[in-house]
PDB file of N, CA and C in Angstrom:
ATOM      1  N   UNK A 205       7.504  -1.870 -14.508  1.00 60.00           N
ATOM      2  CA  UNK A 205       6.211  -1.568 -15.003  1.00 60.00           C
ATOM      3  C   UNK A 205       5.562  -2.794 -15.631  1.00 60.00           C
ATOM      4  N   UNK A 206       4.259  -2.947 -15.238  1.00 63.00           N
ATOM      5  CA  UNK A 206       3.512  -4.029 -15.676  1.00 63.00           C
ATOM      6  C   UNK A 206       2.548  -3.598 -16.935  1.00 63.00           C
ATOM      7  N   UNK A 207       2.096  -4.655 -17.688  1.00 56.00           N
ATOM      8  CA  UNK A 207       1.334  -4.274 -18.746  1.00 56.00           C
ATOM      9  C   UNK A 207       0.027  -5.098 -18.653  1.00 56.00           C
ATOM     10  N   UNK A 208      -1.139  -4.407 -18.887  1.00 50.00           N
ATOM     11  CA  UNK A 208      -2.484  -5.038 -18.925  1.00 50.00           C
ATOM     12  C   UNK A 208      -2.788  -5.215 -20.457  1.00 50.00           C
ATOM     13  N   UNK A 209      -4.033  -5.474 -20.647  1.00 54.00           N
ATOM     14  CA  UNK A 209      -4.568  -5.713 -22.021  1.00 54.00           C
ATOM     15  C   UNK A 209      -4.224  -4.559 -22.949  1.00 54.00           C
ATOM     16  N   UNK A 210      -4.566  -3.222 -22.610  1.00 58.00           N
ATOM     17  CA  UNK A 210      -4.412  -2.139 -23.476  1.00 58.00           C
ATOM     18  C   UNK A 210      -3.516  -1.001 -22.857  1.00 58.00           C
ATOM     19  N   UNK A 211      -2.979  -1.154 -21.759  1.00 63.00           N
ATOM     20  CA  UNK A 211      -2.210  -0.066 -21.067  1.00 63.00           C
ATOM     21  C   UNK A 211      -1.294  -0.555 -20.089  1.00 63.00           C
ATOM     22  N   UNK A 212      -0.405   0.318 -19.720  1.00 76.00           N
ATOM     23  CA  UNK A 212       0.627  -0.049 -18.747  1.00 76.00           C
ATOM     24  C   UNK A 212       0.309   0.516 -17.408  1.00 76.00           C
ATOM     25  N   UNK A 213       0.853  -0.027 -16.292  1.00 83.00           N
ATOM     26  CA  UNK A 213       0.608   0.586 -15.037  1.00 83.00           C
ATOM     27  C   UNK A 213       1.960   0.420 -14.221  1.00 83.00           C
ATOM     28  N   UNK A 214       2.125   1.280 -13.270  1.00 88.00           N
ATOM     29  CA  UNK A 214       3.351   1.324 -12.488  1.00 88.00           C
ATOM     30  C   UNK A 214       3.008   1.582 -11.011  1.00 88.00           C
ATOM     31  N   UNK A 215       3.593   0.861 -10.136  1.00 90.00           N
ATOM     32  CA  UNK A 215       3.312   0.969  -8.685  1.00 90.00           C
ATOM     33  C   UNK A 215       4.560   1.696  -8.084  1.00 90.00           C
ATOM     34  N   UNK A 216       4.441   2.882  -7.558  1.00 90.00           N
ATOM     35  CA  UNK A 216       5.486   3.545  -6.848  1.00 90.00           C
ATOM     36  C   UNK A 216       5.326   3.456  -5.354  1.00 90.00           C
ATOM     37  N   UNK A 217       6.316   3.379  -4.562  1.00 93.00           N
ATOM     38  CA  UNK A 217       6.207   3.192  -3.103  1.00 93.00           C
ATOM     39  C   UNK A 217       6.917   4.425  -2.378  1.00 93.00           C
ATOM     40  N   UNK A 218       6.172   5.016  -1.377  1.00 91.00           N
ATOM     41  CA  UNK A 218       6.824   5.963  -0.509  1.00 91.00           C
ATOM     42  C   UNK A 218       7.838   5.317   0.341  1.00 91.00           C
ATOM     43  N   UNK A 219       8.741   6.146   1.027  1.00 92.00           N
ATOM     44  CA  UNK A 219       9.714   5.532   1.851  1.00 92.00           C
ATOM     45  C   UNK A 219       9.063   4.707   3.057  1.00 92.00           C
ATOM     46  N   UNK A 220       7.997   5.292   3.526  1.00 89.00           N
ATOM     47  CA  UNK A 220       7.238   4.644   4.597  1.00 89.00           C
ATOM     48  C   UNK A 220       6.711   3.240   4.165  1.00 89.00           C
ATOM     49  N   UNK A 221       6.187   3.262   2.965  1.00 92.00           N
ATOM     50  CA  UNK A 221       5.601   2.006   2.464  1.00 92.00           C
ATOM     51  C   UNK A 221       6.701   0.980   2.148  1.00 92.00           C
ATOM     52  N   UNK A 222       7.828   1.513   1.721  1.00 93.00           N
ATOM     53  CA  UNK A 222       8.950   0.496   1.395  1.00 93.00           C
ATOM     54  C   UNK A 222       9.492  -0.095   2.739  1.00 93.00           C
ATOM     55  N   UNK A 223       9.497   0.710   3.718  1.00 92.00           N
ATOM     56  CA  UNK A 223       9.927   0.283   5.093  1.00 92.00           C
ATOM     57  C   UNK A 223       9.120  -0.830   5.526  1.00 92.00           C
ATOM     58  N   UNK A 224       7.748  -0.567   5.456  1.00 92.00           N
ATOM     59  CA  UNK A 224       6.781  -1.619   5.862  1.00 92.00           C
ATOM     60  C   UNK A 224       6.862  -2.877   5.069  1.00 92.00           C
ATOM     61  N   UNK A 225       6.919  -2.754   3.726  1.00 94.00           N
ATOM     62  CA  UNK A 225       6.917  -4.007   2.892  1.00 94.00           C
ATOM     63  C   UNK A 225       8.201  -4.687   2.993  1.00 94.00           C
ATOM     64  N   UNK A 226       9.340  -4.021   3.385  1.00 94.00           N
ATOM     65  CA  UNK A 226      10.547  -4.852   3.433  1.00 94.00           C
ATOM     66  C   UNK A 226      10.533  -5.852   4.559  1.00 94.00           C
ATOM     67  N   UNK A 227       9.630  -5.664   5.538  1.00 94.00           N
ATOM     68  CA  UNK A 227       9.549  -6.759   6.640  1.00 94.00           C
ATOM     69  C   UNK A 227       8.169  -7.386   6.545  1.00 94.00           C
ATOM     70  N   UNK A 228       7.395  -7.148   5.486  1.00 94.00           N
ATOM     71  CA  UNK A 228       6.107  -7.925   5.254  1.00 94.00           C
ATOM     72  C   UNK A 228       6.071  -8.226   3.745  1.00 94.00           C
ATOM     73  N   UNK A 229       6.904  -9.015   3.230  1.00 95.00           N
ATOM     74  CA  UNK A 229       6.912  -9.408   1.905  1.00 95.00           C
ATOM     75  C   UNK A 229       5.637 -10.045   1.398  1.00 95.00           C
ATOM     76  N   UNK A 230       4.997 -10.889   2.273  1.00 95.00           N
ATOM     77  CA  UNK A 230       3.759 -11.554   1.928  1.00 95.00           C
ATOM     78  C   UNK A 230       2.641 -10.485   1.627  1.00 95.00           C
ATOM     79  N   UNK A 231       2.526  -9.407   2.455  1.00 95.00           N
ATOM     80  CA  UNK A 231       1.577  -8.425   2.199  1.00 95.00           C
ATOM     81  C   UNK A 231       1.911  -7.599   1.003  1.00 95.00           C
ATOM     82  N   UNK A 232       3.193  -7.337   0.647  1.00 95.00           N
ATOM     83  CA  UNK A 232       3.504  -6.674  -0.577  1.00 95.00           C
ATOM     84  C   UNK A 232       3.024  -7.502  -1.752  1.00 95.00           C
ATOM     85  N   UNK A 233       3.334  -8.907  -1.788  1.00 95.00           N
ATOM     86  CA  UNK A 233       2.930  -9.818  -2.855  1.00 95.00           C
ATOM     87  C   UNK A 233       1.449  -9.712  -3.043  1.00 95.00           C
ATOM     88  N   UNK A 234       0.702  -9.737  -1.925  1.00 96.00           N
ATOM     89  CA  UNK A 234      -0.713  -9.763  -2.041  1.00 96.00           C
ATOM     90  C   UNK A 234      -1.297  -8.399  -2.527  1.00 96.00           C
ATOM     91  N   UNK A 235      -0.644  -7.360  -2.103  1.00 94.00           N
ATOM     92  CA  UNK A 235      -0.961  -6.023  -2.710  1.00 94.00           C
ATOM     93  C   UNK A 235      -0.677  -5.903  -4.134  1.00 94.00           C
ATOM     94  N   UNK A 236       0.364  -6.344  -4.565  1.00 93.00           N
ATOM     95  CA  UNK A 236       0.647  -6.339  -6.067  1.00 93.00           C
ATOM     96  C   UNK A 236      -0.309  -7.185  -6.801  1.00 93.00           C
ATOM     97  N   UNK A 237      -0.641  -8.299  -6.278  1.00 93.00           N
ATOM     98  CA  UNK A 237      -1.629  -9.219  -6.920  1.00 93.00           C
ATOM     99  C   UNK A 237      -2.986  -8.600  -6.993  1.00 93.00           C
ATOM    100  N   UNK A 238      -3.439  -7.901  -5.944  1.00 92.00           N
ATOM    101  CA  UNK A 238      -4.723  -7.242  -5.915  1.00 92.00           C
ATOM    102  C   UNK A 238      -4.761  -6.104  -6.931  1.00 92.00           C
ATOM    103  N   UNK A 239      -3.728  -5.325  -6.878  1.00 90.00           N
ATOM    104  CA  UNK A 239      -3.682  -4.275  -7.947  1.00 90.00           C
ATOM    105  C   UNK A 239      -3.871  -4.810  -9.361  1.00 90.00           C
ATOM    106  N   UNK A 240      -3.136  -5.876  -9.610  1.00 88.00           N
ATOM    107  CA  UNK A 240      -3.160  -6.637 -10.897  1.00 88.00           C
ATOM    108  C   UNK A 240      -4.646  -7.031 -11.297  1.00 88.00           C
ATOM    109  N   UNK A 241      -5.287  -7.505 -10.276  1.00 89.00           N
ATOM    110  CA  UNK A 241      -6.706  -7.981 -10.438  1.00 89.00           C
ATOM    111  C   UNK A 241      -7.651  -6.785 -10.703  1.00 89.00           C
ATOM    112  N   UNK A 242      -7.354  -5.669 -10.062  1.00 86.00           N
ATOM    113  CA  UNK A 242      -8.191  -4.370 -10.304  1.00 86.00           C
ATOM    114  C   UNK A 242      -7.937  -3.924 -11.736  1.00 86.00           C
ATOM    115  N   UNK A 243      -6.637  -3.845 -12.179  1.00 84.00           N
ATOM    116  CA  UNK A 243      -6.304  -3.222 -13.422  1.00 84.00           C
ATOM    117  C   UNK A 243      -6.753  -4.174 -14.584  1.00 84.00           C
ATOM    118  N   UNK A 244      -6.667  -5.436 -14.425  1.00 84.00           N
ATOM    119  CA  UNK A 244      -7.019  -6.340 -15.494  1.00 84.00           C
ATOM    120  C   UNK A 244      -8.418  -6.810 -15.514  1.00 84.00           C
ATOM    121  N   UNK A 245      -9.103  -6.456 -14.444  1.00 83.00           N
ATOM    122  CA  UNK A 245     -10.556  -6.839 -14.208  1.00 83.00           C
ATOM    123  C   UNK A 245     -10.637  -8.330 -14.009  1.00 83.00           C
ATOM    124  N   UNK A 246      -9.707  -8.931 -13.354  1.00 83.00           N
ATOM    125  CA  UNK A 246      -9.689 -10.315 -13.161  1.00 83.00           C
ATOM    126  C   UNK A 246     -10.194 -10.573 -11.718  1.00 83.00           C
ATOM    127  N   UNK A 247     -11.442 -10.691 -11.605  1.00 82.00           N
ATOM    128  CA  UNK A 247     -12.141 -10.869 -10.227  1.00 82.00           C
ATOM    129  C   UNK A 247     -11.840  -9.694  -9.188  1.00 82.00           C
ATOM    130  N   UNK A 248     -12.097  -8.472  -9.635  1.00 82.00           N
ATOM    131  CA  UNK A 248     -11.791  -7.361  -8.772  1.00 82.00           C
ATOM    132  C   UNK A 248     -12.713  -7.434  -7.540  1.00 82.00           C
ATOM    133  N   UNK A 249     -13.855  -8.154  -7.585  1.00 87.00           N
ATOM    134  CA  UNK A 249     -14.801  -8.230  -6.548  1.00 87.00           C
ATOM    135  C   UNK A 249     -14.247  -8.905  -5.276  1.00 87.00           C
ATOM    136  N   UNK A 250     -13.092  -9.622  -5.520  1.00 87.00           N
ATOM    137  CA  UNK A 250     -12.412 -10.262  -4.350  1.00 87.00           C
ATOM    138  C   UNK A 250     -11.409  -9.370  -3.622  1.00 87.00           C
ATOM    139  N   UNK A 251     -11.274  -8.086  -4.058  1.00 92.00           N
ATOM    140  CA  UNK A 251     -10.427  -7.197  -3.461  1.00 92.00           C
ATOM    141  C   UNK A 251     -11.149  -6.124  -2.644  1.00 92.00           C
ATOM    142  N   UNK A 252     -10.797  -6.006  -1.364  1.00 93.00           N
ATOM    143  CA  UNK A 252     -11.505  -5.022  -0.447  1.00 93.00           C
ATOM    144  C   UNK A 252     -10.891  -3.746  -0.491  1.00 93.00           C
ATOM    145  N   UNK A 253     -11.535  -2.780  -1.240  1.00 92.00           N
ATOM    146  CA  UNK A 253     -11.101  -1.371  -1.551  1.00 92.00           C
ATOM    147  C   UNK A 253     -12.108  -0.533  -1.073  1.00 92.00           C
ATOM    148  N   UNK A 254     -11.764   0.562  -0.442  1.00 90.00           N
ATOM    149  CA  UNK A 254     -12.752   1.620  -0.046  1.00 90.00           C
ATOM    150  C   UNK A 254     -11.953   3.003  -0.272  1.00 90.00           C
ATOM    151  N   UNK A 255     -12.747   4.021  -0.753  1.00 89.00           N
ATOM    152  CA  UNK A 255     -12.193   5.369  -0.836  1.00 89.00           C
ATOM    153  C   UNK A 255     -12.207   5.952   0.606  1.00 89.00           C
ATOM    154  N   UNK A 256     -11.161   6.639   0.966  1.00 85.00           N
ATOM    155  CA  UNK A 256     -11.025   7.289   2.302  1.00 85.00           C
ATOM    156  C   UNK A 256     -11.860   8.568   2.299  1.00 85.00           C
ATOM    157  N   UNK A 257     -12.700   8.645   3.282  1.00 82.00           N
ATOM    158  CA  UNK A 257     -13.656   9.809   3.347  1.00 82.00           C
ATOM    159  C   UNK A 257     -12.963  11.032   3.909  1.00 82.00           C
ATOM    160  N   UNK A 258     -13.629  12.239   3.685  1.00 75.00           N
ATOM    161  CA  UNK A 258     -13.024  13.335   4.250  1.00 75.00           C
ATOM    162  C   UNK A 258     -12.044  14.124   3.262  1.00 75.00           C
ATOM    163  N   UNK A 259     -11.112  14.858   3.834  1.00 67.00           N
ATOM    164  CA  UNK A 259     -10.146  15.656   3.028  1.00 67.00           C
ATOM    165  C   UNK A 259      -9.206  14.938   2.292  1.00 67.00           C
ATOM    166  N   UNK A 260      -9.052  13.554   2.628  1.00 63.00           N
ATOM    167  CA  UNK A 260      -8.206  12.748   1.819  1.00 63.00           C
ATOM    168  C   UNK A 260      -8.987  11.833   0.850  1.00 63.00           C
ATOM    169  N   UNK A 261     -10.078  12.362   0.192  1.00 71.00           N
ATOM    170  CA  UNK A 261     -10.859  11.598  -0.595  1.00 71.00           C
ATOM    171  C   UNK A 261     -10.243  11.106  -1.841  1.00 71.00           C
ATOM    172  N   UNK A 262      -9.058  11.620  -2.300  1.00 80.00           N
ATOM    173  CA  UNK A 262      -8.379  11.051  -3.475  1.00 80.00           C
ATOM    174  C   UNK A 262      -7.534   9.797  -3.057  1.00 80.00           C
ATOM    175  N   UNK A 263      -7.556   9.359  -1.864  1.00 87.00           N
ATOM    176  CA  UNK A 263      -6.811   8.164  -1.352  1.00 87.00           C
ATOM    177  C   UNK A 263      -7.763   7.023  -1.190  1.00 87.00           C
ATOM    178  N   UNK A 264      -7.289   5.878  -1.459  1.00 89.00           N
ATOM    179  CA  UNK A 264      -8.047   4.603  -1.221  1.00 89.00           C
ATOM    180  C   UNK A 264      -7.277   3.781  -0.189  1.00 89.00           C
ATOM    181  N   UNK A 265      -8.053   2.815   0.341  1.00 90.00           N
ATOM    182  CA  UNK A 265      -7.368   1.843   1.302  1.00 90.00           C
ATOM    183  C   UNK A 265      -7.682   0.426   0.822  1.00 90.00           C
ATOM    184  N   UNK A 266      -6.718  -0.378   0.865  1.00 93.00           N
ATOM    185  CA  UNK A 266      -6.909  -1.860   0.611  1.00 93.00           C
ATOM    186  C   UNK A 266      -6.680  -2.599   1.810  1.00 93.00           C
ATOM    187  N   UNK A 267      -7.667  -3.448   2.091  1.00 93.00           N
ATOM    188  CA  UNK A 267      -7.552  -4.297   3.318  1.00 93.00           C
ATOM    189  C   UNK A 267      -6.957  -5.622   2.868  1.00 93.00           C
ATOM    190  N   UNK A 268      -5.925  -6.006   3.633  1.00 93.00           N
ATOM    191  CA  UNK A 268      -5.344  -7.297   3.413  1.00 93.00           C
ATOM    192  C   UNK A 268      -5.204  -7.943   4.785  1.00 93.00           C
ATOM    193  N   UNK A 269      -6.101  -8.733   5.212  1.00 91.00           N
ATOM    194  CA  UNK A 269      -6.198  -9.195   6.573  1.00 91.00           C
ATOM    195  C   UNK A 269      -6.383  -8.091   7.529  1.00 91.00           C
ATOM    196  N   UNK A 270      -5.445  -8.123   8.549  1.00 90.00           N
ATOM    197  CA  UNK A 270      -5.502  -7.005   9.510  1.00 90.00           C
ATOM    198  C   UNK A 270      -4.643  -5.845   9.102  1.00 90.00           C
ATOM    199  N   UNK A 271      -4.197  -5.759   7.957  1.00 91.00           N
ATOM    200  CA  UNK A 271      -3.373  -4.790   7.446  1.00 91.00           C
ATOM    201  C   UNK A 271      -4.105  -3.824   6.458  1.00 91.00           C
ATOM    202  N   UNK A 272      -3.758  -2.532   6.421  1.00 92.00           N
ATOM    203  CA  UNK A 272      -4.259  -1.596   5.383  1.00 92.00           C
ATOM    204  C   UNK A 272      -3.176  -0.962   4.658  1.00 92.00           C
ATOM    205  N   UNK A 273      -3.415  -0.859   3.329  1.00 93.00           N
ATOM    206  CA  UNK A 273      -2.470  -0.179   2.520  1.00 93.00           C
ATOM    207  C   UNK A 273      -3.171   1.102   1.898  1.00 93.00           C
ATOM    208  N   UNK A 274      -2.604   2.320   2.130  1.00 90.00           N
ATOM    209  CA  UNK A 274      -3.187   3.411   1.639  1.00 90.00           C
ATOM    210  C   UNK A 274      -2.492   3.893   0.362  1.00 90.00           C
ATOM    211  N   UNK A 275      -3.319   4.219  -0.805  1.00 91.00           N
ATOM    212  CA  UNK A 275      -2.699   4.550  -2.011  1.00 91.00           C
ATOM    213  C   UNK A 275      -3.570   5.576  -2.852  1.00 91.00           C
ATOM    214  N   UNK A 276      -2.946   6.104  -3.825  1.00 88.00           N
ATOM    215  CA  UNK A 276      -3.677   6.974  -4.771  1.00 88.00           C
ATOM    216  C   UNK A 276      -3.422   6.621  -6.107  1.00 88.00           C
ATOM    217  N   UNK A 277      -4.339   6.824  -7.022  1.00 83.00           N
ATOM    218  CA  UNK A 277      -4.206   6.427  -8.451  1.00 83.00           C
ATOM    219  C   UNK A 277      -4.163   7.721  -9.312  1.00 83.00           C
ATOM    220  N   UNK A 278      -3.133   7.820 -10.223  1.00 80.00           N
ATOM    221  CA  UNK A 278      -2.858   8.894 -11.029  1.00 80.00           C
ATOM    222  C   UNK A 278      -3.229   8.415 -12.462  1.00 80.00           C
ATOM    223  N   UNK A 279      -4.332   8.935 -13.001  1.00 72.00           N
ATOM    224  CA  UNK A 279      -4.710   8.518 -14.316  1.00 72.00           C
ATOM    225  C   UNK A 279      -3.965   9.201 -15.336  1.00 72.00           C
ATOM    226  N   UNK A 280      -3.844   8.577 -16.531  1.00 59.00           N
ATOM    227  CA  UNK A 280      -3.185   9.020 -17.681  1.00 59.00           C
ATOM    228  C   UNK A 280      -2.864   7.864 -18.619  1.00 59.00           C
ATOM    229  N   UNK A 281      -2.004   8.128 -19.564  1.00 59.00           N
ATOM    230  CA  UNK A 281      -1.650   7.083 -20.497  1.00 59.00           C
ATOM    231  C   UNK A 281      -1.154   5.791 -19.798  1.00 59.00           C
ATOM    232  N   UNK A 282      -0.258   6.151 -18.750  1.00 65.00           N
ATOM    233  CA  UNK A 282       0.176   5.067 -17.804  1.00 65.00           C
ATOM    234  C   UNK A 282      -0.443   5.311 -16.463  1.00 65.00           C
ATOM    235  N   UNK A 283      -1.139   4.321 -15.971  1.00 72.00           N
ATOM    236  CA  UNK A 283      -1.674   4.421 -14.620  1.00 72.00           C
ATOM    237  C   UNK A 283      -0.662   4.212 -13.534  1.00 72.00           C
ATOM    238  N   UNK A 284      -0.434   5.253 -12.772  1.00 78.00           N
ATOM    239  CA  UNK A 284       0.520   5.171 -11.604  1.00 78.00           C
ATOM    240  C   UNK A 284      -0.136   5.050 -10.316  1.00 78.00           C
ATOM    241  N   UNK A 285       0.210   4.021  -9.576  1.00 85.00           N
ATOM    242  CA  UNK A 285      -0.460   3.857  -8.301  1.00 85.00           C
ATOM    243  C   UNK A 285       0.631   4.242  -7.323  1.00 85.00           C
ATOM    244  N   UNK A 286       0.407   5.321  -6.531  1.00 84.00           N
ATOM    245  CA  UNK A 286       1.306   5.761  -5.540  1.00 84.00           C
ATOM    246  C   UNK A 286       0.900   5.114  -4.207  1.00 84.00           C
ATOM    247  N   UNK A 287       1.835   4.298  -3.731  1.00 87.00           N
ATOM    248  CA  UNK A 287       1.575   3.608  -2.378  1.00 87.00           C
ATOM    249  C   UNK A 287       2.053   4.629  -1.348  1.00 87.00           C
ATOM    250  N   UNK A 288       1.178   5.102  -0.557  1.00 82.00           N
ATOM    251  CA  UNK A 288       1.486   6.153   0.440  1.00 82.00           C
ATOM    252  C   UNK A 288       2.007   5.489   1.676  1.00 82.00           C
ATOM    253  N   UNK A 289       1.333   4.571   2.349  1.00 83.00           N
ATOM    254  CA  UNK A 289       1.813   3.960   3.465  1.00 83.00           C
ATOM    255  C   UNK A 289       0.937   2.640   3.753  1.00 83.00           C
ATOM    256  N   UNK A 290       1.585   1.710   4.618  1.00 87.00           N
ATOM    257  CA  UNK A 290       0.829   0.581   4.985  1.00 87.00           C
ATOM    258  C   UNK A 290       1.125   0.280   6.474  1.00 87.00           C
ATOM    259  N   UNK A 291       0.046  -0.375   7.077  1.00 84.00           N
ATOM    260  CA  UNK A 291       0.325  -0.601   8.528  1.00 84.00           C
ATOM    261  C   UNK A 291      -0.938  -1.416   9.046  1.00 84.00           C
ATOM    262  N   UNK A 292      -0.897  -1.526  10.307  1.00 85.00           N
ATOM    263  CA  UNK A 292      -1.995  -2.291  11.004  1.00 85.00           C
ATOM    264  C   UNK A 292      -3.244  -1.491  10.953  1.00 85.00           C
ATOM    265  N   UNK A 293      -4.345  -2.170  11.036  1.00 76.00           N
ATOM    266  CA  UNK A 293      -5.620  -1.598  10.979  1.00 76.00           C
ATOM    267  C   UNK A 293      -5.939  -0.426  12.053  1.00 76.00           C
ATOM    268  N   UNK A 294      -5.339  -0.728  13.263  1.00 72.00           N
ATOM    269  CA  UNK A 294      -5.478   0.257  14.341  1.00 72.00           C
ATOM    270  C   UNK A 294      -4.739   1.569  14.185  1.00 72.00           C
ATOM    271  N   UNK A 295      -3.570   1.459  13.625  1.00 75.00           N
ATOM    272  CA  UNK A 295      -2.643   2.637  13.439  1.00 75.00           C
ATOM    273  C   UNK A 295      -2.688   3.415  12.193  1.00 75.00           C
ATOM    274  N   UNK A 296      -2.985   2.801  11.078  1.00 75.00           N
ATOM    275  CA  UNK A 296      -2.923   3.350   9.879  1.00 75.00           C
ATOM    276  C   UNK A 296      -3.690   4.692   9.616  1.00 75.00           C
ATOM    277  N   UNK A 297      -4.893   4.716  10.130  1.00 67.00           N
ATOM    278  CA  UNK A 297      -5.674   5.969   9.887  1.00 67.00           C
ATOM    279  C   UNK A 297      -5.157   7.070  10.709  1.00 67.00           C
ATOM    280  N   UNK A 298      -4.553   6.874  11.924  1.00 68.00           N
ATOM    281  CA  UNK A 298      -3.961   7.940  12.697  1.00 68.00           C
ATOM    282  C   UNK A 298      -2.833   8.572  11.887  1.00 68.00           C
ATOM    283  N   UNK A 299      -2.066   7.740  11.198  1.00 67.00           N
ATOM    284  CA  UNK A 299      -0.924   8.211  10.446  1.00 67.00           C
ATOM    285  C   UNK A 299      -1.351   8.996   9.255  1.00 67.00           C
ATOM    286  N   UNK A 300      -2.541   8.785   8.712  1.00 64.00           N
ATOM    287  CA  UNK A 300      -2.970   9.589   7.515  1.00 64.00           C
ATOM    288  C   UNK A 300      -3.466  10.971   7.888  1.00 64.00           C
ATOM    289  N   UNK A 301      -3.525  11.397   9.137  1.00 61.00           N
ATOM    290  CA  UNK A 301      -4.003  12.723   9.445  1.00 61.00           C
ATOM    291  C   UNK A 301      -3.117  13.800   8.897  1.00 61.00           C
ATOM    292  N   UNK A 302      -1.902  13.467   8.726  1.00 57.00           N
ATOM    293  CA  UNK A 302      -0.888  14.416   8.231  1.00 57.00           C
ATOM    294  C   UNK A 302      -0.940  14.580   6.640  1.00 57.00           C
ATOM    295  N   UNK A 303      -1.626  13.695   5.938  1.00 58.00           N
ATOM    296  CA  UNK A 303      -1.715  13.668   4.489  1.00 58.00           C
ATOM    297  C   UNK A 303      -2.557  14.814   3.976  1.00 58.00           C
ATOM    298  N   UNK A 304      -2.191  15.337   2.794  1.00 52.00           N
ATOM    299  CA  UNK A 304      -3.043  16.404   2.275  1.00 52.00           C
ATOM    300  C   UNK A 304      -3.967  15.862   1.210  1.00 52.00           C
TER     301      UNK A 304
END
């Protein structure tokens, strides 16, 4: 768990996300750094984030080069970022069809 100025945050990973990140350490490091930038307001304009439209409007996608990371934020005293999945730009949105 990491700490920001006034609160803590935690990044949790699904099994699918862990499988992806285990073979893409550089993407995982960039993802963690981007989350830190967003949470601490340290140049968040440099992070490419968009809310996913449609029935999955509670999910966001982060673009890291040709890769996309799908995640959700759970607000509370501790902000929990649930990392749902990660993959290539062409495949990731097809995989999200099964998400609720």
